[in-house]
Short mmCIF file of C-alpha atoms in Angstrom, two decimals:
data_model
loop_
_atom_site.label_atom_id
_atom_site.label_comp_id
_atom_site.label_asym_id
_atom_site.label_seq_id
_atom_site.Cartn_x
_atom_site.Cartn_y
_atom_site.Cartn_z
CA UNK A 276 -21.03 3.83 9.55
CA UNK A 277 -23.04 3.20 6.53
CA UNK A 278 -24.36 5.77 3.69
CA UNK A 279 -26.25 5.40 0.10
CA UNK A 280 -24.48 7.58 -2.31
CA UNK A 281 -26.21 8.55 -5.72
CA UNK A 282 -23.37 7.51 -8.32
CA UNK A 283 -25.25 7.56 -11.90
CA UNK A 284 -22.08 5.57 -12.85
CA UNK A 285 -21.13 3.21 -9.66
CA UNK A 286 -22.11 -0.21 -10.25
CA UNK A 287 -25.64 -1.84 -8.99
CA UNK A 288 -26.70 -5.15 -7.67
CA UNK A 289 -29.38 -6.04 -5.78
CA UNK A 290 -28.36 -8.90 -4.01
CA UNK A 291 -25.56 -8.75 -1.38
CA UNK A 292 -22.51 -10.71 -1.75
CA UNK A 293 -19.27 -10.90 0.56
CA UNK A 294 -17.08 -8.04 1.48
CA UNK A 295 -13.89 -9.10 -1.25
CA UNK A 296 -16.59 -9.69 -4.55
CA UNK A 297 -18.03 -6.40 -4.01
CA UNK A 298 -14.72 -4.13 -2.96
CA UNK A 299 -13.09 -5.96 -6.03
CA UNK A 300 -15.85 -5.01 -8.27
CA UNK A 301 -16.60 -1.51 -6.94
CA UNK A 302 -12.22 -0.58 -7.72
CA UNK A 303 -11.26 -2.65 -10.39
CA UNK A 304 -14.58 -3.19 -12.37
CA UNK A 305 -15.34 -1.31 -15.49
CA UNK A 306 -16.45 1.30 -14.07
CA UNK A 307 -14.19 0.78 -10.73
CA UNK A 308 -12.95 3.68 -8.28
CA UNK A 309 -9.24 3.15 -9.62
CA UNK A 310 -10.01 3.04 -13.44
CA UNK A 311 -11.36 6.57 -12.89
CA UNK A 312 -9.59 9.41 -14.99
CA UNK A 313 -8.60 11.86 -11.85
CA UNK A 314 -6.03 9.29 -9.90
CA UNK A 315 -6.16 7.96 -6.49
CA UNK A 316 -4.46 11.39 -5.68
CA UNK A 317 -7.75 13.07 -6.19
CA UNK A 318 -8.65 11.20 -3.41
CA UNK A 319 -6.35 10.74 -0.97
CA UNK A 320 -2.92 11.79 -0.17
CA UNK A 321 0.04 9.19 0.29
CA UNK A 322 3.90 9.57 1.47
CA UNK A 323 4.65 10.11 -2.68
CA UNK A 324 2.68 13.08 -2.95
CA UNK A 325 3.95 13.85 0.47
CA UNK A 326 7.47 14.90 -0.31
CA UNK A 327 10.12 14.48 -3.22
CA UNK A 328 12.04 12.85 0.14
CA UNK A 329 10.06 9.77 0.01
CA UNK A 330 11.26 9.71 -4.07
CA UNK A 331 14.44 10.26 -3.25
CA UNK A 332 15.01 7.60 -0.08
CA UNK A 333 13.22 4.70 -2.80
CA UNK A 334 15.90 5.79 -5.09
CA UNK A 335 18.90 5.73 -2.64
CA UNK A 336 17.12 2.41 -1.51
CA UNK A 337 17.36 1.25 -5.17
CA UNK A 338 21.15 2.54 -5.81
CA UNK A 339 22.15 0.37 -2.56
CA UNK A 340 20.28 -2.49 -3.79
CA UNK A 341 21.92 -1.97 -7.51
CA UNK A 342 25.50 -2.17 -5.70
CA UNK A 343 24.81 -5.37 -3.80
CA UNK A 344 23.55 -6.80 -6.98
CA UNK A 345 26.80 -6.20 -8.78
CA UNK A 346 25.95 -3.20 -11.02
CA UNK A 347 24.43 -5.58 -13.68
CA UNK A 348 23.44 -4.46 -16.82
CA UNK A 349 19.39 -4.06 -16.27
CA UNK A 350 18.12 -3.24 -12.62
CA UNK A 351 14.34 -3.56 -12.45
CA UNK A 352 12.17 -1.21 -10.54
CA UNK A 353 8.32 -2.40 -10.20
CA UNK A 354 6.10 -0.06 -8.96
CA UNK A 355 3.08 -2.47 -7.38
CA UNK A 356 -0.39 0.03 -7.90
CA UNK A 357 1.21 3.09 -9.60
CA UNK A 358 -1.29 5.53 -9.77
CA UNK A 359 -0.26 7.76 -12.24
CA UNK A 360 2.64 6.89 -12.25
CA UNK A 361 3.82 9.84 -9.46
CA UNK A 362 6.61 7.43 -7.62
CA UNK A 363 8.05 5.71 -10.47
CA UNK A 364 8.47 9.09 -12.32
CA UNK A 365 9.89 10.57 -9.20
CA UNK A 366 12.17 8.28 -8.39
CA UNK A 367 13.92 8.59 -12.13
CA UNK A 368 14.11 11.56 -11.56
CA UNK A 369 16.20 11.24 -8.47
CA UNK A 370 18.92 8.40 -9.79
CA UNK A 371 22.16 8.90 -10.34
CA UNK A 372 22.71 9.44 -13.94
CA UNK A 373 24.68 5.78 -14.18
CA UNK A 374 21.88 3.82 -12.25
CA UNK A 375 18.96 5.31 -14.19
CA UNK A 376 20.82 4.50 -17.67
CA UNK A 377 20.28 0.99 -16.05
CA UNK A 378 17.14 1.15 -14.53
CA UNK A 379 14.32 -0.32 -16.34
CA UNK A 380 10.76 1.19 -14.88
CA UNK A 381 7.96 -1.38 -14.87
CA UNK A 382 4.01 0.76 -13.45
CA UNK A 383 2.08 -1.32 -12.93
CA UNK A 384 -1.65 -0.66 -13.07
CA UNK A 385 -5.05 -1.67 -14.00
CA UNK A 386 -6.10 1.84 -15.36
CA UNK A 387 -5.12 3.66 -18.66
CA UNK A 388 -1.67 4.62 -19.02
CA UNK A 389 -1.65 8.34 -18.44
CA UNK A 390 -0.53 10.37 -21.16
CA UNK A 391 2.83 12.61 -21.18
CA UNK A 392 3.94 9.70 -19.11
CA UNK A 393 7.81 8.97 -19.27
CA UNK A 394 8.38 6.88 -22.27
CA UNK A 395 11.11 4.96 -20.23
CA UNK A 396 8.23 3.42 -18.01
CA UNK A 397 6.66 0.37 -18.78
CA UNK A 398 3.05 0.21 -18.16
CA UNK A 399 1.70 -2.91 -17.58
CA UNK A 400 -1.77 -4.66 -15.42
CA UNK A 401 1.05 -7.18 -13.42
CA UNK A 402 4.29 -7.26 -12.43
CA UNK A 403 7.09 -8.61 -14.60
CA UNK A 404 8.66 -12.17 -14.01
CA UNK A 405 12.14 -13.12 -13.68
CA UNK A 406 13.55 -10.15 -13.31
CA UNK A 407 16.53 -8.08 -10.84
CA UNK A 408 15.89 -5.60 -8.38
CA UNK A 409 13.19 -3.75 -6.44
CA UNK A 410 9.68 -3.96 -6.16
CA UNK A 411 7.72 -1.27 -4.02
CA UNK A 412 4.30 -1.59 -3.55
CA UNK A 413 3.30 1.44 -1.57
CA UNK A 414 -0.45 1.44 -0.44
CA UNK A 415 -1.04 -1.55 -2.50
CA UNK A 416 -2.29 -4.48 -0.64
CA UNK A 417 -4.60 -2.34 1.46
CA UNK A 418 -6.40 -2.29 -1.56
CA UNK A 419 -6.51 -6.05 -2.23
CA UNK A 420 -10.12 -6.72 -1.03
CA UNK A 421 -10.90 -9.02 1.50
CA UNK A 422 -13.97 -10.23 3.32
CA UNK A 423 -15.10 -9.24 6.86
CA UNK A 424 -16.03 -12.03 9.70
CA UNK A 425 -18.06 -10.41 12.40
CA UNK A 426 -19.12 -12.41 15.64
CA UNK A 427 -22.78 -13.03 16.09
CA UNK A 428 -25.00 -13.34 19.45
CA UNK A 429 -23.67 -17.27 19.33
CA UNK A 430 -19.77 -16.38 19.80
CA UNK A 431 -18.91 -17.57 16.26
CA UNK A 432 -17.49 -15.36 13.50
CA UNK A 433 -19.92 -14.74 10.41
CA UNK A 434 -18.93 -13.63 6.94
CA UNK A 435 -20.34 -10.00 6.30
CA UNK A 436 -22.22 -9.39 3.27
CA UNK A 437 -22.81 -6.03 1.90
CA UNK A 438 -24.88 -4.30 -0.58
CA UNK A 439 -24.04 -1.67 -3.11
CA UNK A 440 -25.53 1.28 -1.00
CA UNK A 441 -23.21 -0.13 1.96
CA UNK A 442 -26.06 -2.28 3.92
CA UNK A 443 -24.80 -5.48 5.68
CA UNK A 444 -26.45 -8.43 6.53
CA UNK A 445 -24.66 -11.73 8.27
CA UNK A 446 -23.76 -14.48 5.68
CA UNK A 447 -22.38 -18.23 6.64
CA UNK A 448 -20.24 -18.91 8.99
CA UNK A 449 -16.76 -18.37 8.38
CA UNK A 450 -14.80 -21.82 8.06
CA UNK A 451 -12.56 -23.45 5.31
CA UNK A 452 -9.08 -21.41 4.96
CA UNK A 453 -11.02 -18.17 6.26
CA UNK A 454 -11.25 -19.47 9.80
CA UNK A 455 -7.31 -21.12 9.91
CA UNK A 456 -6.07 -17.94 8.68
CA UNK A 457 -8.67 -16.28 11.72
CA UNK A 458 -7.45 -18.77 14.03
CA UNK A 459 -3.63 -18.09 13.36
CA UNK A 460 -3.50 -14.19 12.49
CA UNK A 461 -6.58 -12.67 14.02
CA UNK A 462 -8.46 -14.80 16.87
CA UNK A 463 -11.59 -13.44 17.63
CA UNK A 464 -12.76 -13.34 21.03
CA UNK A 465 -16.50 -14.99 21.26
CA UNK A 466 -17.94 -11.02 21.73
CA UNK A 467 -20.82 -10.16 19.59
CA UNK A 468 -19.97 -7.53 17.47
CA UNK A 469 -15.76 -7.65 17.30
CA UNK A 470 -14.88 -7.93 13.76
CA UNK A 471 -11.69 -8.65 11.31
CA UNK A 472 -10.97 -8.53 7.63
CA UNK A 473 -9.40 -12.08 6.46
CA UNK A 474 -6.32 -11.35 5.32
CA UNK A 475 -5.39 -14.60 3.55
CA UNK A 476 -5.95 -12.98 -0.41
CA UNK A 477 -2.97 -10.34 0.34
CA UNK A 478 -1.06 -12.74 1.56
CA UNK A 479 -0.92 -14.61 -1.34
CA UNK A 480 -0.74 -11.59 -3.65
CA UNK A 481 2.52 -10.65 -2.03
CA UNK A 482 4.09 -14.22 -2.31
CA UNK A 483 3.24 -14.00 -6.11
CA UNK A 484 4.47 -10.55 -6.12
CA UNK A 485 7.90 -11.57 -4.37
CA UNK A 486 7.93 -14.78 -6.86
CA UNK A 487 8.10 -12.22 -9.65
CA UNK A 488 11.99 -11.37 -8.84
CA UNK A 489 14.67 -13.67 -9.08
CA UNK A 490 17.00 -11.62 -6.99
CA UNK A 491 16.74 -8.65 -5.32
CA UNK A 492 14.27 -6.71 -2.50
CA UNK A 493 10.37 -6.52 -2.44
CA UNK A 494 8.82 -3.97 -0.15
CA UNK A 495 5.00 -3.17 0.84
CA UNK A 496 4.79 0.13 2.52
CA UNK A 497 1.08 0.20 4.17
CA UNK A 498 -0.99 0.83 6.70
CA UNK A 499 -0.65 -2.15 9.47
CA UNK A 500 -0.92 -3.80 12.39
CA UNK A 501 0.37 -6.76 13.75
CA UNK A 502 -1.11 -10.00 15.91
CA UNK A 503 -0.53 -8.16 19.07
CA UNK A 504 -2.18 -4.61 17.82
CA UNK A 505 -5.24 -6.02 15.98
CA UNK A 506 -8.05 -3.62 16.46
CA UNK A 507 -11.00 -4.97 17.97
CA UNK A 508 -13.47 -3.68 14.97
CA UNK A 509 -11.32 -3.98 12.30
CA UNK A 510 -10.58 -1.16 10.11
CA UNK A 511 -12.54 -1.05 6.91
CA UNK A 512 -13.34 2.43 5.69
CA UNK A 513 -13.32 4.30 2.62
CA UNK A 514 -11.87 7.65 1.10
CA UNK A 515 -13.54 10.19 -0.95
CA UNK A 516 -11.80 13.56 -2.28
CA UNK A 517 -9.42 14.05 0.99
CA UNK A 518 -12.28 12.75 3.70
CA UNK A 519 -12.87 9.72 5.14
CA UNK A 520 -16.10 8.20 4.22
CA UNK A 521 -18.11 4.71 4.95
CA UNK A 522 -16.93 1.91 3.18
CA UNK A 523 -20.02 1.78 0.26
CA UNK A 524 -18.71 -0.69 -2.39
CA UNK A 525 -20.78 1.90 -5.70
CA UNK A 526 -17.39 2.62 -7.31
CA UNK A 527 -17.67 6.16 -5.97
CA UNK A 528 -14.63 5.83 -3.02
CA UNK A 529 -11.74 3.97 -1.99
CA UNK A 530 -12.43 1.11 -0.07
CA UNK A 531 -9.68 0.53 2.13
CA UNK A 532 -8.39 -1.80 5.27
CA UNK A 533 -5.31 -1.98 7.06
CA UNK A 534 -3.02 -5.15 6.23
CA UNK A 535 -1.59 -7.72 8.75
CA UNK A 536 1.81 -7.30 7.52
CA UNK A 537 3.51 -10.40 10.15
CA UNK A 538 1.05 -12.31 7.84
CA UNK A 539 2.33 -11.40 4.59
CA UNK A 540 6.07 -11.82 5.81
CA UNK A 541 8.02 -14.63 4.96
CA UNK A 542 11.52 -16.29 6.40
CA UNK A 543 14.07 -13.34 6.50
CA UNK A 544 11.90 -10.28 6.18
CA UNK A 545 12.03 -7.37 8.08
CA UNK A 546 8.79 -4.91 9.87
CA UNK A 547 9.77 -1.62 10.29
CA UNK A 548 7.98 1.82 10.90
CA UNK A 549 8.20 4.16 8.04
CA UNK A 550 9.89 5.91 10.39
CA UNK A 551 13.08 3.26 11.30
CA UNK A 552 12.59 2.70 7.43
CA UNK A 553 13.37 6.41 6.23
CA UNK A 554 15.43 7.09 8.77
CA UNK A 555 17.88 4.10 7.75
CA UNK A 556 17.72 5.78 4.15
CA UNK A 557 18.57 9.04 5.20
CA UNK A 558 15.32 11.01 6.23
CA UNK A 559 15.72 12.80 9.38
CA UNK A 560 13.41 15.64 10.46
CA UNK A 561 15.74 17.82 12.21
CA UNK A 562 15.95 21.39 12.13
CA UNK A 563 19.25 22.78 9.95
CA UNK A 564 21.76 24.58 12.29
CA UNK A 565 20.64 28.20 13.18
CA UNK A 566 24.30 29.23 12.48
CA UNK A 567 23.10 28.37 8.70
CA UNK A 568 20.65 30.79 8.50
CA UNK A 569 23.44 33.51 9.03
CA UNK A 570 26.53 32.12 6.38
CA UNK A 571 23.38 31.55 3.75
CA UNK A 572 20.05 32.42 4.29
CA UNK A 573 18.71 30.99 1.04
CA UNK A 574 20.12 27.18 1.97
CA UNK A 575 19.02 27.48 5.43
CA UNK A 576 15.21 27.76 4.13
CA UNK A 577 15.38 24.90 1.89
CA UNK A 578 17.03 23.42 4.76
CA UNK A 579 14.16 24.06 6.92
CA UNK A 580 11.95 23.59 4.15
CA UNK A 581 12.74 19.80 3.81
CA UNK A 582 13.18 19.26 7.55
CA UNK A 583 9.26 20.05 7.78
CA UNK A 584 8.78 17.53 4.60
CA UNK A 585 10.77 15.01 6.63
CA UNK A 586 9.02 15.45 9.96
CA UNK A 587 5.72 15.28 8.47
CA UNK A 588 7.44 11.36 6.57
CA UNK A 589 8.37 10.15 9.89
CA UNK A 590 5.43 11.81 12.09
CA UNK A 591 4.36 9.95 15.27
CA UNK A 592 0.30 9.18 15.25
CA UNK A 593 0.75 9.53 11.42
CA UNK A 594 2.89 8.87 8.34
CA UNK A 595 5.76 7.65 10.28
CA UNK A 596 4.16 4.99 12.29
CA UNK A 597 3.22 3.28 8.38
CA UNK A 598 4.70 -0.27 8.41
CA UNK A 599 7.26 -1.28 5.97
CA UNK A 600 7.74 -5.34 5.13
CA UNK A 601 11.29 -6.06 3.52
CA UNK A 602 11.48 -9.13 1.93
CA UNK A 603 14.75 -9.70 0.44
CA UNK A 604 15.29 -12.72 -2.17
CA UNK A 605 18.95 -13.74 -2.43
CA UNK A 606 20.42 -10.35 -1.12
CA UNK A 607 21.46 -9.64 2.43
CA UNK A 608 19.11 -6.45 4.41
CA UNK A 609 22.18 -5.39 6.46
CA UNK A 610 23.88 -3.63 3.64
CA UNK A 611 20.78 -1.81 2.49
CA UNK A 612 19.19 -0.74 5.52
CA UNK A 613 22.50 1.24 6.85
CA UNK A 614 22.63 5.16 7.41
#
């Protein structure tokens, strides 16, 4: 699945060059995919543009992790690959008026800061350090590039290289960290032609993300698989207004690849579906009583209304089956994960 796009403004090279250079210059370079005026929304659509409900569980999520932090004086939210700024905004919106006077709102974001943004959000190109309270990176690390090992006709794993109209060509063999973190997260069967993205680079952008807080919860919300439910081609593709597209590194789409989350996870997370996730905060998509619709009409739409917003969060085959990683530093899960 390969195609040449004509992008007057998407970056050229002629030479080819691994899978992780090229992805991190086609999104974050000058002229990168994600420092593009119209938003990653443009492009493709996410839980936070969803439903307010996804909003509103993060910030029920944050008021329980405020209480088992002792209602201090500054709570910290960090919102890992912002956007625009939709969830962070959102999720203000939803505090309680007491926790939001307390809340301090870190975006963070390589691109412009958008304007009419809410003054209360810090915008900022990496995470703070040292601080209290939640970071949520949702769809973030599937868009930490990576390189691709594919197996050739002798049984051994090659690193891809790719050119700027999407062409691949085998490079070296894959060896050095690449092929322990292969060897432990993602053996590939000698089969020419199976393929996986090495997944080492978001593993270590999590652990610096998680070193950022000195107490509190990190979670990455993506999509994932695990060691047991590693797909046999791996999963790189790309997005372009709303459609799936092939993964051509010009700046012109997304280029995107599910993450090995049981990688990224250290000693006393938690992997849940969105679904377990959500429905631990309070997101259920059941239909209101029918009786409703009789005593008050009105309510029993918006009832109904944000049952179908709720179904589509926690949907089988789709949203729901998203993986969420909770790595807690110095707080207990317990607390926060109870309906």
């Amino acid at each position: 699945m390969r195609a040449v796009t004509n992008d007057k403004d998407a970056p050229r090279t002629a030479a080819p060059r691994g899978w992780r250079e090229a992805t991190e210059a086609a999104l974050y370079g000058p002229q990168g995919f994600y420092r593009r005026p119209e938003g990653p929304a443009a492009h493709f659509r996410t839980s936070v543009h969803a439903s307010p409900l996804y909003a509103g569980a993060v910030a029920r999520l944050l008021c329980r992790l405020d209480a088992e932090l002792g209602h201090p004086h500054e709570v910290a939210f960090v919102d890992m690959g912002a956007g625009r700024g939709e969830l962070t905004t959102a999720v203000l919106a939803a505090l309680p008026a007491d926790v939001a006077a307390r809340v301090r709102a870190y975006a963070v974001e390589l691109a412009e800061r958008p304007a009419g943004l809410d003054p209360r959000i810090e915008w900022c190109a990496a995470p703070p350090s040292g601080v209290r309270g939640l970071l949520f990176a949702n769809e973030w690390l599937d868009n930490v590039p990576v390189d691709v090992a594919e197996v050739a006709a002798d049984g051994m794993p090659y690193r891809m290289l790719v050119r700027t109209d999407g062409t691949e060509s085998p490079g070296g063999p894959v060896e050095g960290p690449d092929a322990d973190w292969l060897a432990r997260w993602w053996p590939l069967d000698p089969d020419p032609g199976l393929r996986a993205e090495i997944g080492h680079p978001r593993d270590e952008a999590w652990a610096a993300a998680v070193a950022t807080l000195t107490r509190g919860l990190a979670v990455a919300v993506d999509y994932a698989h695990t060691r047991d439910t590693r797909p046999p081609f791996g999963t790189l593709t790309g997005f372009r207004e709303g459609r799936e597209t092939a993964p051509v590194p010009d700046g012109g789409c997304d280029i995107t690849a599910h993450v090995a989350l049981d990688a990224c996870a250290r000693d006393g997370a938690a992997l849940l579906t969105q679904r377990a996730a959500l429905g631990a905060l309070g997101v259920h998509g059941g239909r209101p009583p029918l009786a409703l619709a009789s005593s008050d009409p009105t309510a029993y739409v918006r009832a109904l209304s944000r049952a179908g917003e709720a179904a589509e969060l926690t949907a089988p085959g789709g949203l729901g089956d998203f993986g969420w990683l909770l790595q807690p530093v110095g707080v207990a899960l317990d607390a926060l994960l109870a309906d």
